[in-house]
Tab-separated table of C-alpha atoms in Angstrom:
chain	number	residue	atom	x	y	z
A	1	MET	CA	-28.688	-11.569	30.201
A	2	LYS	CA	-26.586	-9.694	27.555
A	3	THR	CA	-23.831	-13.682	28.070
A	4	VAL	CA	-27.050	-15.655	27.316
A	5	PHE	CA	-27.576	-13.798	24.407
A	6	VAL	CA	-24.065	-13.825	23.486
A	7	CYS	CA	-23.741	-17.241	24.152
A	8	LEU	CA	-26.680	-18.166	22.087
A	9	THR	CA	-25.352	-15.865	18.981
A	10	MET	CA	-21.997	-17.609	19.171
A	11	LEU	CA	-23.708	-20.652	19.068
A	12	PHE	CA	-25.924	-19.651	15.960
A	13	VAL	CA	-23.259	-18.605	13.997
A	14	SER	CA	-21.052	-21.371	14.329
A	15	LEU	CA	-23.615	-23.852	13.152
A	16	PHE	CA	-24.387	-21.088	10.830
A	17	VAL	CA	-20.783	-21.480	9.651
A	18	TYR	CA	-20.841	-25.633	9.954
A	19	ALA	CA	-23.486	-26.139	7.729
A	20	ALA	CA	-22.098	-23.711	5.490
A	21	ASN	CA	-19.154	-26.111	5.003
A	22	VAL	CA	-20.802	-29.484	5.294
A	23	PRO	CA	-20.837	-30.828	1.653
A	24	SER	CA	-24.062	-31.721	0.454
A	25	LEU	CA	-24.864	-35.478	0.462
A	26	GLN	CA	-27.743	-34.466	-2.465
A	27	GLY	CA	-26.714	-36.363	-5.467
A	28	HIS	CA	-25.871	-39.323	-7.758
A	29	TYR	CA	-23.538	-41.796	-6.775
A	30	GLU	CA	-22.193	-44.697	-8.759
A	31	ARG	CA	-20.931	-48.207	-7.488
A	32	TYR	CA	-16.919	-48.965	-7.465
A	33	TYR	CA	-15.583	-52.245	-6.636
A	34	ASN	CA	-11.450	-52.473	-6.958
A	35	GLY	CA	-10.631	-48.915	-8.069
A	36	GLN	CA	-13.965	-48.635	-11.669
A	37	LEU	CA	-16.859	-48.926	-11.641
A	38	ASP	CA	-18.492	-51.558	-11.345
A	39	THR	CA	-19.410	-54.298	-13.826
A	40	ASN	CA	-23.051	-55.242	-11.754
A	41	ALA	CA	-23.906	-51.476	-12.251
A	42	ALA	CA	-25.795	-49.910	-9.502
A	43	PHE	CA	-26.487	-46.215	-8.054
A	44	ILE	CA	-28.423	-44.685	-5.545
A	45	ASP	CA	-29.307	-41.155	-6.101
A	46	LEU	CA	-30.720	-39.059	-3.302
A	47	THR	CA	-32.278	-35.904	-2.938
A	48	ARG	CA	-33.523	-33.549	-0.715
A	49	VAL	CA	-37.118	-33.560	1.075
A	50	ASP	CA	-36.537	-31.120	3.888
A	51	SER	CA	-33.195	-30.383	6.847
A	52	SER	CA	-33.119	-34.028	7.769
A	53	GLU	CA	-35.031	-36.232	4.868
A	54	TYR	CA	-33.671	-37.530	1.311
A	55	LYS	CA	-35.175	-39.042	-1.005
A	56	LEU	CA	-33.454	-42.160	-1.902
A	57	SER	CA	-34.015	-44.000	-5.245
A	58	GLY	CA	-31.772	-46.455	-7.102
A	59	THR	CA	-31.347	-49.471	-9.691
A	60	SER	CA	-28.657	-52.126	-8.842
A	61	VAL	CA	-28.029	-54.105	-11.017
A	62	TRP	CA	-26.935	-58.083	-11.396
A	63	VAL	CA	-25.544	-59.553	-15.506
A	64	GLY	CA	-25.126	-63.238	-15.687
A	65	ASP	CA	-24.748	-64.059	-19.671
A	66	SER	CA	-25.540	-60.350	-21.407
A	67	SER	CA	-25.664	-62.327	-25.139
A	68	SER	CA	-29.003	-64.510	-23.192
A	69	GLY	CA	-29.934	-61.008	-21.733
A	70	PHE	CA	-29.555	-63.091	-18.462
A	71	ILE	CA	-29.409	-60.295	-16.176
A	72	ASN	CA	-31.531	-59.505	-12.208
A	73	ILE	CA	-32.102	-55.692	-11.612
A	74	GLY	CA	-33.281	-54.612	-7.900
A	75	GLU	CA	-34.511	-50.841	-7.291
A	76	ILE	CA	-34.998	-48.624	-4.158
A	77	ASP	CA	-37.238	-46.054	-3.496
A	78	GLY	CA	-37.878	-44.053	-0.284
A	79	VAL	CA	-37.979	-41.170	2.023
A	80	VAL	CA	-34.825	-41.598	4.509
A	81	THR	CA	-34.032	-39.760	7.951
A	82	PHE	CA	-30.410	-39.123	9.478
A	83	ASN	CA	-28.953	-40.846	12.393
A	84	GLY	CA	-25.997	-38.685	12.784
A	85	ASN	CA	-24.202	-40.319	9.784
A	86	GLN	CA	-26.092	-42.962	8.957
A	87	ILE	CA	-29.519	-44.331	7.399
A	88	ASN	CA	-31.592	-47.614	7.863
A	89	TYR	CA	-33.557	-47.452	4.574
A	90	ASP	CA	-36.450	-50.212	5.360
A	91	VAL	CA	-39.321	-50.503	2.489
A	92	ASP	CA	-41.127	-53.230	2.104
A	93	GLY	CA	-39.226	-55.630	2.949
A	94	CYS	CA	-35.959	-54.296	1.649
A	95	THR	CA	-33.372	-53.110	4.182
A	96	LEU	CA	-29.726	-51.576	3.532
A	97	LYS	CA	-27.323	-50.239	6.285
A	98	ILE	CA	-25.810	-47.201	4.452
A	99	LEU	CA	-23.276	-45.208	6.154
A	100	LEU	CA	-21.974	-41.643	4.757
A	101	ASN	CA	-18.082	-40.448	4.229
A	102	GLN	CA	-18.001	-36.932	2.790
A	103	ASN	CA	-18.273	-37.891	-1.134
A	104	ILE	CA	-19.077	-41.902	-0.745
A	105	LEU	CA	-22.158	-44.113	0.653
A	106	VAL	CA	-20.788	-47.467	1.951
A	107	VAL	CA	-24.061	-50.331	1.512
A	108	SER	CA	-24.327	-53.221	3.831
A	109	ASN	CA	-26.666	-55.884	5.063
A	110	ASP	CA	-28.274	-55.777	2.008
A	111	ASN	CA	-31.427	-57.733	2.806
A	112	GLY	CA	-34.297	-58.281	-0.100
A	113	CYS	CA	-33.641	-55.490	-2.395
A	114	GLY	CA	-33.565	-57.252	-5.751
A	115	GLY	CA	-33.777	-60.476	-7.846
A	116	LEU	CA	-31.984	-63.124	-7.745
A	117	ASN	CA	-27.740	-62.428	-7.049
A	118	VAL	CA	-28.854	-58.713	-6.840
A	119	SER	CA	-27.065	-56.136	-3.840
A	120	PHE	CA	-27.266	-52.912	-3.311
A	121	ASN	CA	-24.004	-53.808	-0.995
A	122	GLY	CA	-20.558	-51.666	-1.668
A	123	THR	CA	-19.109	-48.088	-1.812
A	124	TYR	CA	-20.581	-45.642	-3.864
A	125	VAL	CA	-18.508	-42.159	-5.133
A	126	LYS	CA	-20.829	-39.580	-5.657
A	127	GLU	CA	-20.657	-38.085	-9.026
A	128	GLN	CA	-19.172	-34.675	-10.017
């Protein structure tokens, strides 16, 4: 019985230490292209709801001709659950696949998340 208790205690301590060292996913992420902020701006915000759920919201912009106002915008907003290091966003016909790697989000498979030429696809860096 003592062995089981000691093993469980060690497991809980290990999980606590791991959780304390994992960077928070919560934050504001900006899309980058070739090492610079993307000229077709996009951002994603993650706000923690509970231990495994986050509220995800964001905006993506495509600029055709800013002088004539030819700009299209897409928005996302919903609660998501992490599956390992991945989020599968699916709200109202808008779907995204988001991979998490420390302070970086890699978004792909954008389908139906904005106006003409608007996309959330790309690499996002967490702003400090």
